[in-house]
Amino acid sequence: MMQEQSVERVDIVIPVKTDIVSLFVNITLPFILKNLPCKKILILTRRENFSKIVGAGLEVLDEDQISQGLTLKGVHDYLESRGANVNRSGWYFQQFLKFAIAQTDKVGSKYLVWDADCVPLSKITTFVENGKTLIDTTTEHHQPYFDTMDKLWGLHKQVNFSFIAEHFLFEKSLVLKLLDNLFRERERDRFGGVLFLKA
C-alpha cells in the first residue's frame, strides 16, 4: 500500500518565448498556479515581455542575463557560424537556460522546469515517490538532441523511448556536477570550445 506523502513545493522555472506570452499568461499560468506545488515561479523571457507577465509569486528574469555570455543572439550566431539550422536557436537557447539557472541563487535544491505551452489540467502533488524522482517517458525522437548528448557527454540512447517531456524535475547539485564535467571537457576542447555557460 502506498503511503500518502506530503506535498513538497518546488521552484518552477518556465522559459517563455515572445510569441507565446499571451497563451502562457491567459491559459497556462492560471492552471500552473492552481495545479502545481509551487514554492515560487521564475519566468525566463525577453525584457520586452516583463510588463505582460505580472502576478503575485512570479519572478520575471531577463533570459539574456541568467548566465554571462548566454544570449539568444549568441546561440543563433554560433549555429550560423557552423552552418547549422538557426531556426532551432531558440530551442537550444532554452535548453541552456534550464541548466544555467542552477548556477544562480534563484532556485533551491530542486527545481521543476515546465514548458510554457503545456497546461497541467489536473492537480499534480508530487514529482518524487519513495525517494525517487518521477520522470515521464515519451516516444518523441529528435535526432539532433541525441547527437548533442553524445557529443557533450558521451551518452547514447539505450532504450526505445525518450525522456523528452514537457516538464522535468532537476536536482541542482547534479546539474552543477554535470556542468562542471562539461566545463572540464571544454578545457580539453573536446567539442570545439563552444559553451555559452559561465565556468
mmCIF file of N, CA and C in Angstrom, residues 13-145:
data_model
loop_
_atom_site.group_PDB
_atom_site.id
_atom_site.type_symbol
_atom_site.label_atom_id
_atom_site.label_comp_id
_atom_site.label_asym_id
_atom_site.label_seq_id
_atom_site.Cartn_x
_atom_site.Cartn_y
_atom_site.Cartn_z
ATOM 1 N N VAL A 13 10.587 26.767 -12.947
ATOM 2 C CA VAL A 13 11.289 27.595 -13.925
ATOM 3 C C VAL A 13 10.596 27.413 -15.274
ATOM 4 N N ILE A 14 10.182 28.532 -15.868
ATOM 5 C CA ILE A 14 9.442 28.469 -17.129
ATOM 6 C C ILE A 14 10.040 29.445 -18.143
ATOM 7 N N PRO A 15 10.774 28.941 -19.131
ATOM 8 C CA PRO A 15 11.204 29.811 -20.226
ATOM 9 C C PRO A 15 9.990 30.142 -21.097
ATOM 10 N N VAL A 16 9.811 31.428 -21.439
ATOM 11 C CA VAL A 16 8.644 31.849 -22.215
ATOM 12 C C VAL A 16 9.099 32.643 -23.441
ATOM 13 N N LYS A 17 8.835 32.085 -24.625
ATOM 14 C CA LYS A 17 9.149 32.780 -25.875
ATOM 15 C C LYS A 17 8.155 33.913 -26.095
ATOM 16 N N THR A 18 8.611 34.953 -26.762
ATOM 17 C CA THR A 18 7.768 36.119 -27.024
ATOM 18 C C THR A 18 6.474 35.750 -27.745
ATOM 19 N N ASP A 19 6.549 34.842 -28.706
ATOM 20 C CA ASP A 19 5.350 34.543 -29.497
ATOM 21 C C ASP A 19 4.289 33.727 -28.760
ATOM 22 N N ILE A 20 4.576 33.274 -27.530
ATOM 23 C CA ILE A 20 3.540 32.555 -26.780
ATOM 24 C C ILE A 20 3.231 33.207 -25.430
ATOM 25 N N VAL A 21 3.663 34.441 -25.234
ATOM 26 C CA VAL A 21 3.405 35.127 -23.959
ATOM 27 C C VAL A 21 1.911 35.168 -23.650
ATOM 28 N N SER A 22 1.097 35.525 -24.626
ATOM 29 C CA SER A 22 -0.346 35.621 -24.397
ATOM 30 C C SER A 22 -0.936 34.267 -24.006
ATOM 31 N N LEU A 23 -0.568 33.223 -24.718
ATOM 32 C CA LEU A 23 -1.013 31.866 -24.385
ATOM 33 C C LEU A 23 -0.604 31.503 -22.963
ATOM 34 N N PHE A 24 0.643 31.790 -22.629
ATOM 35 C CA PHE A 24 1.152 31.463 -21.302
ATOM 36 C C PHE A 24 0.372 32.198 -20.213
ATOM 37 N N VAL A 25 0.232 33.508 -20.363
ATOM 38 C CA VAL A 25 -0.419 34.325 -19.336
ATOM 39 C C VAL A 25 -1.897 33.972 -19.181
ATOM 40 N N ASN A 26 -2.587 33.785 -20.283
ATOM 41 C CA ASN A 26 -4.037 33.595 -20.234
ATOM 42 C C ASN A 26 -4.493 32.158 -20.021
ATOM 43 N N ILE A 27 -3.686 31.194 -20.413
ATOM 44 C CA ILE A 27 -4.121 29.800 -20.305
ATOM 45 C C ILE A 27 -3.221 28.984 -19.380
ATOM 46 N N THR A 28 -1.931 28.914 -19.689
ATOM 47 C CA THR A 28 -1.044 28.035 -18.927
ATOM 48 C C THR A 28 -0.868 28.480 -17.485
ATOM 49 N N LEU A 29 -0.538 29.747 -17.267
ATOM 50 C CA LEU A 29 -0.216 30.226 -15.921
ATOM 51 C C LEU A 29 -1.331 29.993 -14.902
ATOM 52 N N PRO A 30 -2.595 30.295 -15.203
ATOM 53 C CA PRO A 30 -3.640 30.030 -14.204
ATOM 54 C C PRO A 30 -3.702 28.561 -13.778
ATOM 55 N N PHE A 31 -3.485 27.644 -14.715
ATOM 56 C CA PHE A 31 -3.505 26.221 -14.376
ATOM 57 C C PHE A 31 -2.267 25.814 -13.576
ATOM 58 N N ILE A 32 -1.131 26.431 -13.866
ATOM 59 C CA ILE A 32 0.074 26.157 -13.076
ATOM 60 C C ILE A 32 -0.155 26.582 -11.633
ATOM 61 N N LEU A 33 -0.683 27.778 -11.454
ATOM 62 C CA LEU A 33 -0.946 28.280 -10.098
ATOM 63 C C LEU A 33 -1.946 27.395 -9.359
ATOM 64 N N LYS A 34 -2.889 26.855 -10.073
ATOM 65 C CA LYS A 34 -3.936 26.022 -9.474
ATOM 66 C C LYS A 34 -3.475 24.583 -9.214
ATOM 67 N N ASN A 35 -2.658 24.023 -10.112
ATOM 68 C CA ASN A 35 -2.427 22.580 -10.085
ATOM 69 C C ASN A 35 -1.013 22.100 -9.776
ATOM 70 N N LEU A 36 -0.043 22.993 -9.681
ATOM 71 C CA LEU A 36 1.320 22.546 -9.397
ATOM 72 C C LEU A 36 1.757 23.001 -8.008
ATOM 73 N N PRO A 37 2.610 22.208 -7.347
ATOM 74 C CA PRO A 37 3.079 22.547 -5.995
ATOM 75 C C PRO A 37 4.189 23.599 -6.024
ATOM 76 N N CYS A 38 3.807 24.856 -6.223
ATOM 77 C CA CYS A 38 4.763 25.956 -6.417
ATOM 78 C C CYS A 38 5.287 26.504 -5.096
ATOM 79 N N LYS A 39 6.588 26.658 -5.014
ATOM 80 C CA LYS A 39 7.191 27.472 -3.967
ATOM 81 C C LYS A 39 7.288 28.895 -4.507
ATOM 82 N N LYS A 40 7.935 29.017 -5.657
ATOM 83 C CA LYS A 40 7.957 30.280 -6.400
ATOM 84 C C LYS A 40 8.062 29.935 -7.874
ATOM 85 N N ILE A 41 7.679 30.889 -8.696
ATOM 86 C CA ILE A 41 7.709 30.679 -10.138
ATOM 87 C C ILE A 41 8.655 31.697 -10.760
ATOM 88 N N LEU A 42 9.636 31.183 -11.492
ATOM 89 C CA LEU A 42 10.601 32.023 -12.195
ATOM 90 C C LEU A 42 10.293 31.965 -13.685
ATOM 91 N N ILE A 43 10.046 33.113 -14.263
ATOM 92 C CA ILE A 43 9.770 33.216 -15.693
ATOM 93 C C ILE A 43 11.026 33.755 -16.365
ATOM 94 N N LEU A 44 11.556 33.018 -17.336
ATOM 95 C CA LEU A 44 12.732 33.449 -18.087
ATOM 96 C C LEU A 44 12.248 33.894 -19.464
ATOM 97 N N THR A 45 12.393 35.181 -19.749
ATOM 98 C CA THR A 45 11.872 35.718 -21.005
ATOM 99 C C THR A 45 12.629 36.981 -21.396
ATOM 100 N N ARG A 46 12.321 37.496 -22.562
ATOM 101 C CA ARG A 46 12.933 38.749 -23.015
ATOM 102 C C ARG A 46 12.403 39.908 -22.176
ATOM 103 N N ARG A 47 13.254 40.876 -21.952
ATOM 104 C CA ARG A 47 12.874 42.044 -21.137
ATOM 105 C C ARG A 47 11.614 42.726 -21.676
ATOM 106 N N GLU A 48 11.439 42.747 -22.973
ATOM 107 C CA GLU A 48 10.264 43.397 -23.572
ATOM 108 C C GLU A 48 8.942 42.754 -23.136
ATOM 109 N N ASN A 49 8.993 41.543 -22.581
ATOM 110 C CA ASN A 49 7.774 40.846 -22.154
ATOM 111 C C ASN A 49 7.421 41.077 -20.687
ATOM 112 N N PHE A 50 8.292 41.726 -19.938
ATOM 113 C CA PHE A 50 8.090 41.867 -18.491
ATOM 114 C C PHE A 50 6.727 42.454 -18.138
ATOM 115 N N SER A 51 6.326 43.506 -18.826
ATOM 116 C CA SER A 51 5.071 44.184 -18.474
ATOM 117 C C SER A 51 3.845 43.326 -18.776
ATOM 118 N N LYS A 52 4.001 42.311 -19.606
ATOM 119 C CA LYS A 52 2.881 41.437 -19.965
ATOM 120 C C LYS A 52 2.720 40.277 -18.985
ATOM 121 N N ILE A 53 3.756 40.029 -18.174
ATOM 122 C CA ILE A 53 3.733 38.888 -17.254
ATOM 123 C C ILE A 53 3.850 39.417 -15.833
ATOM 124 N N VAL A 54 2.739 39.552 -15.168
ATOM 125 C CA VAL A 54 2.740 40.059 -13.798
ATOM 126 C C VAL A 54 1.860 39.166 -12.931
ATOM 127 N N GLY A 55 2.186 39.124 -11.653
ATOM 128 C CA GLY A 55 1.366 38.357 -10.731
ATOM 129 C C GLY A 55 2.107 38.071 -9.449
ATOM 130 N N ALA A 56 1.348 37.851 -8.405
ATOM 131 C CA ALA A 56 1.939 37.517 -7.109
ATOM 132 C C ALA A 56 2.653 36.174 -7.212
ATOM 133 N N GLY A 57 3.817 36.095 -6.600
ATOM 134 C CA GLY A 57 4.570 34.849 -6.601
ATOM 135 C C GLY A 57 5.385 34.605 -7.852
ATOM 136 N N LEU A 58 5.357 35.557 -8.784
ATOM 137 C CA LEU A 58 6.136 35.416 -10.012
ATOM 138 C C LEU A 58 7.397 36.257 -9.925
ATOM 139 N N GLU A 59 8.491 35.705 -10.383
ATOM 140 C CA GLU A 59 9.718 36.472 -10.536
ATOM 141 C C GLU A 59 10.095 36.376 -12.006
ATOM 142 N N VAL A 60 10.086 37.505 -12.687
ATOM 143 C CA VAL A 60 10.364 37.532 -14.117
ATOM 144 C C VAL A 60 11.815 37.955 -14.314
ATOM 145 N N LEU A 61 12.576 37.115 -15.018
ATOM 146 C CA LEU A 61 14.007 37.345 -15.207
ATOM 147 C C LEU A 61 14.332 37.503 -16.686
ATOM 148 N N ASP A 62 15.279 38.381 -16.968
ATOM 149 C CA ASP A 62 15.749 38.606 -18.334
ATOM 150 C C ASP A 62 16.552 37.383 -18.778
ATOM 151 N N GLU A 63 16.067 36.696 -19.789
ATOM 152 C CA GLU A 63 16.712 35.469 -20.252
ATOM 153 C C GLU A 63 18.156 35.705 -20.695
ATOM 154 N N ASP A 64 18.475 36.899 -21.143
ATOM 155 C CA ASP A 64 19.837 37.203 -21.586
ATOM 156 C C ASP A 64 20.769 37.573 -20.434
ATOM 157 N N GLN A 65 20.250 37.560 -19.192
ATOM 158 C CA GLN A 65 21.067 37.911 -18.029
ATOM 159 C C GLN A 65 21.231 36.749 -17.048
ATOM 160 N N ILE A 66 20.767 35.566 -17.390
ATOM 161 C CA ILE A 66 20.845 34.415 -16.481
ATOM 162 C C ILE A 66 22.292 33.973 -16.299
ATOM 163 N N SER A 67 23.033 33.926 -17.383
ATOM 164 C CA SER A 67 24.426 33.492 -17.338
ATOM 165 C C SER A 67 25.230 34.357 -18.303
ATOM 166 N N GLN A 68 26.333 34.891 -17.807
ATOM 167 C CA GLN A 68 27.165 35.779 -18.618
ATOM 168 C C GLN A 68 27.554 35.097 -19.927
ATOM 169 N N GLY A 69 27.262 35.761 -21.030
ATOM 170 C CA GLY A 69 27.630 35.237 -22.340
ATOM 171 C C GLY A 69 26.566 34.369 -22.990
ATOM 172 N N LEU A 70 25.545 33.992 -22.238
ATOM 173 C CA LEU A 70 24.476 33.156 -22.784
ATOM 174 C C LEU A 70 23.322 34.049 -23.236
ATOM 175 N N THR A 71 23.193 34.206 -24.549
ATOM 176 C CA THR A 71 22.104 35.012 -25.114
ATOM 177 C C THR A 71 21.536 34.274 -26.322
ATOM 178 N N LEU A 72 20.312 34.607 -26.653
ATOM 179 C CA LEU A 72 19.705 34.019 -27.845
ATOM 180 C C LEU A 72 20.519 34.388 -29.079
ATOM 181 N N LYS A 73 20.959 35.639 -29.160
ATOM 182 C CA LYS A 73 21.763 36.073 -30.303
ATOM 183 C C LYS A 73 23.072 35.286 -30.375
ATOM 184 N N GLY A 74 23.696 35.053 -29.216
ATOM 185 C CA GLY A 74 24.938 34.289 -29.194
ATOM 186 C C GLY A 74 24.753 32.866 -29.703
ATOM 187 N N VAL A 75 23.672 32.225 -29.291
ATOM 188 C CA VAL A 75 23.388 30.865 -29.757
ATOM 189 C C VAL A 75 23.100 30.889 -31.261
ATOM 190 N N HIS A 76 22.299 31.856 -31.691
ATOM 191 C CA HIS A 76 21.976 31.999 -33.116
ATOM 192 C C HIS A 76 23.249 32.185 -33.938
ATOM 193 N N ASP A 77 24.101 33.118 -33.503
ATOM 194 C CA ASP A 77 25.330 33.408 -34.245
ATOM 195 C C ASP A 77 26.249 32.194 -34.295
ATOM 196 N N TYR A 78 26.324 31.455 -33.194
ATOM 197 C CA TYR A 78 27.171 30.260 -33.180
ATOM 198 C C TYR A 78 26.648 29.223 -34.172
ATOM 199 N N LEU A 79 25.350 28.948 -34.125
ATOM 200 C CA LEU A 79 24.785 27.963 -35.049
ATOM 201 C C LEU A 79 24.996 28.395 -36.496
ATOM 202 N N GLU A 80 24.809 29.682 -36.747
ATOM 203 C CA GLU A 80 25.006 30.208 -38.098
ATOM 204 C C GLU A 80 26.456 30.015 -38.550
ATOM 205 N N SER A 81 27.405 30.265 -37.649
ATOM 206 C CA SER A 81 28.824 30.127 -37.995
ATOM 207 C C SER A 81 29.206 28.680 -38.310
ATOM 208 N N ARG A 82 28.402 27.742 -37.810
ATOM 209 C CA ARG A 82 28.669 26.318 -38.037
ATOM 210 C C ARG A 82 27.838 25.753 -39.188
ATOM 211 N N GLY A 83 27.038 26.622 -39.826
ATOM 212 C CA GLY A 83 26.190 26.152 -40.913
ATOM 213 C C GLY A 83 25.013 25.313 -40.437
ATOM 214 N N ALA A 84 24.670 25.448 -39.168
ATOM 215 C CA ALA A 84 23.567 24.670 -38.593
ATOM 216 C C ALA A 84 22.241 25.402 -38.792
ATOM 217 N N ASN A 85 21.160 24.728 -38.493
ATOM 218 C CA ASN A 85 19.816 25.279 -38.642
ATOM 219 C C ASN A 85 19.555 26.334 -37.572
ATOM 220 N N VAL A 86 19.588 27.606 -37.960
ATOM 221 C CA VAL A 86 19.383 28.692 -36.996
ATOM 222 C C VAL A 86 17.939 28.769 -36.514
ATOM 223 N N ASN A 87 17.021 28.099 -37.190
ATOM 224 C CA ASN A 87 15.629 28.081 -36.738
ATOM 225 C C ASN A 87 15.474 27.352 -35.404
ATOM 226 N N ARG A 88 16.466 26.583 -35.015
ATOM 227 C CA ARG A 88 16.439 25.861 -33.738
ATOM 228 C C ARG A 88 17.163 26.636 -32.633
ATOM 229 N N SER A 89 17.624 27.856 -32.926
ATOM 230 C CA SER A 89 18.374 28.648 -31.943
ATOM 231 C C SER A 89 17.616 28.801 -30.637
ATOM 232 N N GLY A 90 16.343 29.159 -30.719
ATOM 233 C CA GLY A 90 15.534 29.364 -29.521
ATOM 234 C C GLY A 90 15.396 28.107 -28.701
ATOM 235 N N TRP A 91 15.245 26.969 -29.367
ATOM 236 C CA TRP A 91 15.122 25.692 -28.654
ATOM 237 C C TRP A 91 16.416 25.387 -27.895
ATOM 238 N N TYR A 92 17.553 25.502 -28.586
ATOM 239 C CA TYR A 92 18.828 25.246 -27.911
ATOM 240 C C TYR A 92 19.058 26.248 -26.781
ATOM 241 N N PHE A 93 18.735 27.504 -27.035
ATOM 242 C CA PHE A 93 18.886 28.539 -26.013
ATOM 243 C C PHE A 93 18.101 28.165 -24.759
ATOM 244 N N GLN A 94 16.862 27.719 -24.925
ATOM 245 C CA GLN A 94 16.059 27.330 -23.762
ATOM 246 C C GLN A 94 16.679 26.154 -23.017
ATOM 247 N N GLN A 95 17.270 25.214 -23.743
ATOM 248 C CA GLN A 95 17.897 24.074 -23.063
ATOM 249 C C GLN A 95 19.066 24.555 -22.198
ATOM 250 N N PHE A 96 19.870 25.466 -22.741
ATOM 251 C CA PHE A 96 20.978 26.016 -21.956
ATOM 252 C C PHE A 96 20.464 26.788 -20.743
ATOM 253 N N LEU A 97 19.385 27.551 -20.909
ATOM 254 C CA LEU A 97 18.816 28.315 -19.789
ATOM 255 C C LEU A 97 18.404 27.405 -18.639
ATOM 256 N N LYS A 98 17.832 26.258 -18.966
ATOM 257 C CA LYS A 98 17.357 25.321 -17.943
ATOM 258 C C LYS A 98 18.500 24.831 -17.064
ATOM 259 N N PHE A 99 19.686 24.732 -17.642
ATOM 260 C CA PHE A 99 20.865 24.348 -16.866
ATOM 261 C C PHE A 99 21.491 25.562 -16.186
ATOM 262 N N ALA A 100 21.559 26.676 -16.887
ATOM 263 C CA ALA A 100 22.228 27.872 -16.367
ATOM 264 C C ALA A 100 21.577 28.397 -15.097
ATOM 265 N N ILE A 101 20.273 28.249 -14.958
ATOM 266 C CA ILE A 101 19.584 28.766 -13.772
ATOM 267 C C ILE A 101 20.115 28.102 -12.502
ATOM 268 N N ALA A 102 20.655 26.899 -12.613
ATOM 269 C CA ALA A 102 21.215 26.197 -11.449
ATOM 270 C C ALA A 102 22.456 26.899 -10.916
ATOM 271 N N GLN A 103 23.097 27.705 -11.741
ATOM 272 C CA GLN A 103 24.298 28.418 -11.322
ATOM 273 C C GLN A 103 23.976 29.688 -10.546
ATOM 274 N N THR A 104 22.711 29.946 -10.338
ATOM 275 C CA THR A 104 22.289 31.151 -9.624
ATOM 276 C C THR A 104 21.733 30.780 -8.256
ATOM 277 N N ASP A 105 21.455 31.806 -7.464
ATOM 278 C CA ASP A 105 20.806 31.573 -6.169
ATOM 279 C C ASP A 105 19.289 31.687 -6.294
ATOM 280 N N LYS A 106 18.791 31.706 -7.509
ATOM 281 C CA LYS A 106 17.352 31.872 -7.752
ATOM 282 C C LYS A 106 16.552 30.599 -7.486
ATOM 283 N N VAL A 107 17.196 29.437 -7.565
ATOM 284 C CA VAL A 107 16.484 28.177 -7.356
ATOM 285 C C VAL A 107 17.049 27.438 -6.152
ATOM 286 N N GLY A 108 16.189 26.627 -5.548
ATOM 287 C CA GLY A 108 16.591 25.819 -4.405
ATOM 288 C C GLY A 108 17.247 24.523 -4.850
ATOM 289 N N SER A 109 17.281 23.547 -3.962
ATOM 290 C CA SER A 109 17.976 22.289 -4.234
ATOM 291 C C SER A 109 17.309 21.474 -5.339
ATOM 292 N N LYS A 110 16.017 21.680 -5.549
ATOM 293 C CA LYS A 110 15.300 21.042 -6.657
ATOM 294 C C LYS A 110 14.472 22.114 -7.353
ATOM 295 N N TYR A 111 14.418 22.028 -8.669
ATOM 296 C CA TYR A 111 13.566 22.958 -9.405
ATOM 297 C C TYR A 111 12.927 22.231 -10.579
ATOM 298 N N LEU A 112 11.686 22.594 -10.811
ATOM 299 C CA LEU A 112 10.899 21.984 -11.869
ATOM 300 C C LEU A 112 10.904 22.904 -13.082
ATOM 301 N N VAL A 113 11.349 22.384 -14.215
ATOM 302 C CA VAL A 113 11.277 23.135 -15.463
ATOM 303 C C VAL A 113 9.988 22.717 -16.158
ATOM 304 N N TRP A 114 9.202 23.708 -16.563
ATOM 305 C CA TRP A 114 7.894 23.450 -17.170
ATOM 306 C C TRP A 114 7.794 24.202 -18.490
ATOM 307 N N ASP A 115 7.323 23.540 -19.538
ATOM 308 C CA ASP A 115 7.140 24.200 -20.831
ATOM 309 C C ASP A 115 5.976 25.180 -20.765
ATOM 310 N N ALA A 116 6.180 26.369 -21.297
ATOM 311 C CA ALA A 116 5.186 27.444 -21.211
ATOM 312 C C ALA A 116 3.897 27.141 -21.959
ATOM 313 N N ASP A 117 3.946 26.215 -22.901
ATOM 314 C CA ASP A 117 2.734 25.884 -23.660
ATOM 315 C C ASP A 117 2.093 24.572 -23.212
ATOM 316 N N CYS A 118 2.505 24.069 -22.065
ATOM 317 C CA CYS A 118 1.960 22.822 -21.521
ATOM 318 C C CYS A 118 1.048 23.147 -20.335
ATOM 319 N N VAL A 119 -0.210 22.792 -20.443
ATOM 320 C CA VAL A 119 -1.200 23.130 -19.421
ATOM 321 C C VAL A 119 -1.427 21.931 -18.494
ATOM 322 N N PRO A 120 -1.146 22.086 -17.184
ATOM 323 C CA PRO A 120 -1.431 20.997 -16.239
ATOM 324 C C PRO A 120 -2.930 20.995 -15.902
ATOM 325 N N LEU A 121 -3.672 20.109 -16.523
ATOM 326 C CA LEU A 121 -5.127 20.123 -16.396
ATOM 327 C C LEU A 121 -5.636 19.600 -15.058
ATOM 328 N N SER A 122 -4.825 18.796 -14.386
ATOM 329 C CA SER A 122 -5.244 18.296 -13.073
ATOM 330 C C SER A 122 -4.121 18.518 -12.069
ATOM 331 N N LYS A 123 -4.459 18.381 -10.816
ATOM 332 C CA LYS A 123 -3.510 18.647 -9.737
ATOM 333 C C LYS A 123 -2.390 17.599 -9.737
ATOM 334 N N ILE A 124 -1.174 18.080 -9.643
ATOM 335 C CA ILE A 124 0.000 17.218 -9.501
ATOM 336 C C ILE A 124 0.608 17.566 -8.152
ATOM 337 N N THR A 125 0.658 16.599 -7.260
ATOM 338 C CA THR A 125 1.115 16.898 -5.900
ATOM 339 C C THR A 125 2.547 16.472 -5.636
ATOM 340 N N THR A 126 3.098 15.636 -6.497
ATOM 341 C CA THR A 126 4.473 15.209 -6.253
ATOM 342 C C THR A 126 5.185 14.867 -7.556
ATOM 343 N N PHE A 127 6.475 15.066 -7.530
ATOM 344 C CA PHE A 127 7.332 14.632 -8.623
ATOM 345 C C PHE A 127 8.371 13.650 -8.096
ATOM 346 N N VAL A 128 8.195 13.273 -6.815
ATOM 347 C CA VAL A 128 9.085 12.317 -6.157
ATOM 348 C C VAL A 128 8.217 11.289 -5.455
ATOM 349 N N GLU A 129 8.561 10.018 -5.635
ATOM 350 C CA GLU A 129 7.825 8.949 -4.976
ATOM 351 C C GLU A 129 8.825 7.957 -4.404
ATOM 352 N N ASN A 130 8.656 7.628 -3.119
ATOM 353 C CA ASN A 130 9.575 6.712 -2.438
ATOM 354 C C ASN A 130 11.032 7.143 -2.599
ATOM 355 N N GLY A 131 11.257 8.451 -2.544
ATOM 356 C CA GLY A 131 12.611 8.989 -2.624
ATOM 357 C C GLY A 131 13.189 9.050 -4.027
ATOM 358 N N LYS A 132 12.410 8.678 -5.032
ATOM 359 C CA LYS A 132 12.910 8.680 -6.408
ATOM 360 C C LYS A 132 12.121 9.678 -7.251
ATOM 361 N N THR A 133 12.857 10.419 -8.078
ATOM 362 C CA THR A 133 12.226 11.389 -8.965
ATOM 363 C C THR A 133 11.442 10.661 -10.050
ATOM 364 N N LEU A 134 10.212 11.094 -10.257
ATOM 365 C CA LEU A 134 9.373 10.527 -11.311
ATOM 366 C C LEU A 134 9.705 11.232 -12.625
ATOM 367 N N ILE A 135 9.976 10.457 -13.649
ATOM 368 C CA ILE A 135 10.352 11.008 -14.945
ATOM 369 C C ILE A 135 9.400 10.454 -15.996
ATOM 370 N N ASP A 136 8.807 11.341 -16.772
ATOM 371 C CA ASP A 136 7.920 10.906 -17.853
ATOM 372 C C ASP A 136 8.733 10.343 -19.007
ATOM 373 N N THR A 137 8.157 9.375 -19.675
ATOM 374 C CA THR A 137 8.757 8.848 -20.894
ATOM 375 C C THR A 137 7.824 9.166 -22.058
ATOM 376 N N THR A 138 8.416 9.319 -23.230
ATOM 377 C CA THR A 138 7.638 9.626 -24.428
ATOM 378 C C THR A 138 8.220 8.865 -25.610
ATOM 379 N N THR A 139 7.543 8.949 -26.726
ATOM 380 C CA THR A 139 8.059 8.338 -27.955
ATOM 381 C C THR A 139 8.746 9.373 -28.845
ATOM 382 N N GLU A 140 8.795 10.620 -28.384
ATOM 383 C CA GLU A 140 9.413 11.686 -29.186
ATOM 384 C C GLU A 140 10.877 11.362 -29.454
ATOM 385 N N HIS A 141 11.296 11.602 -30.679
ATOM 386 C CA HIS A 141 12.680 11.331 -31.058
ATOM 387 C C HIS A 141 13.161 12.453 -31.977
ATOM 388 N N HIS A 142 14.003 13.323 -31.438
ATOM 389 C CA HIS A 142 14.598 14.414 -32.211
ATOM 390 C C HIS A 142 16.093 14.103 -32.288
ATOM 391 N N GLN A 143 16.534 13.538 -33.393
ATOM 392 C CA GLN A 143 17.890 13.017 -33.510
ATOM 393 C C GLN A 143 18.977 14.025 -33.126
ATOM 394 N N PRO A 144 18.890 15.307 -33.528
ATOM 395 C CA PRO A 144 19.934 16.249 -33.113
ATOM 396 C C PRO A 144 20.074 16.358 -31.589
ATOM 397 N N TYR A 145 18.987 16.158 -30.871
ATOM 398 C CA TYR A 145 19.038 16.169 -29.403
ATOM 399 C C TYR A 145 19.948 15.043 -28.910
#
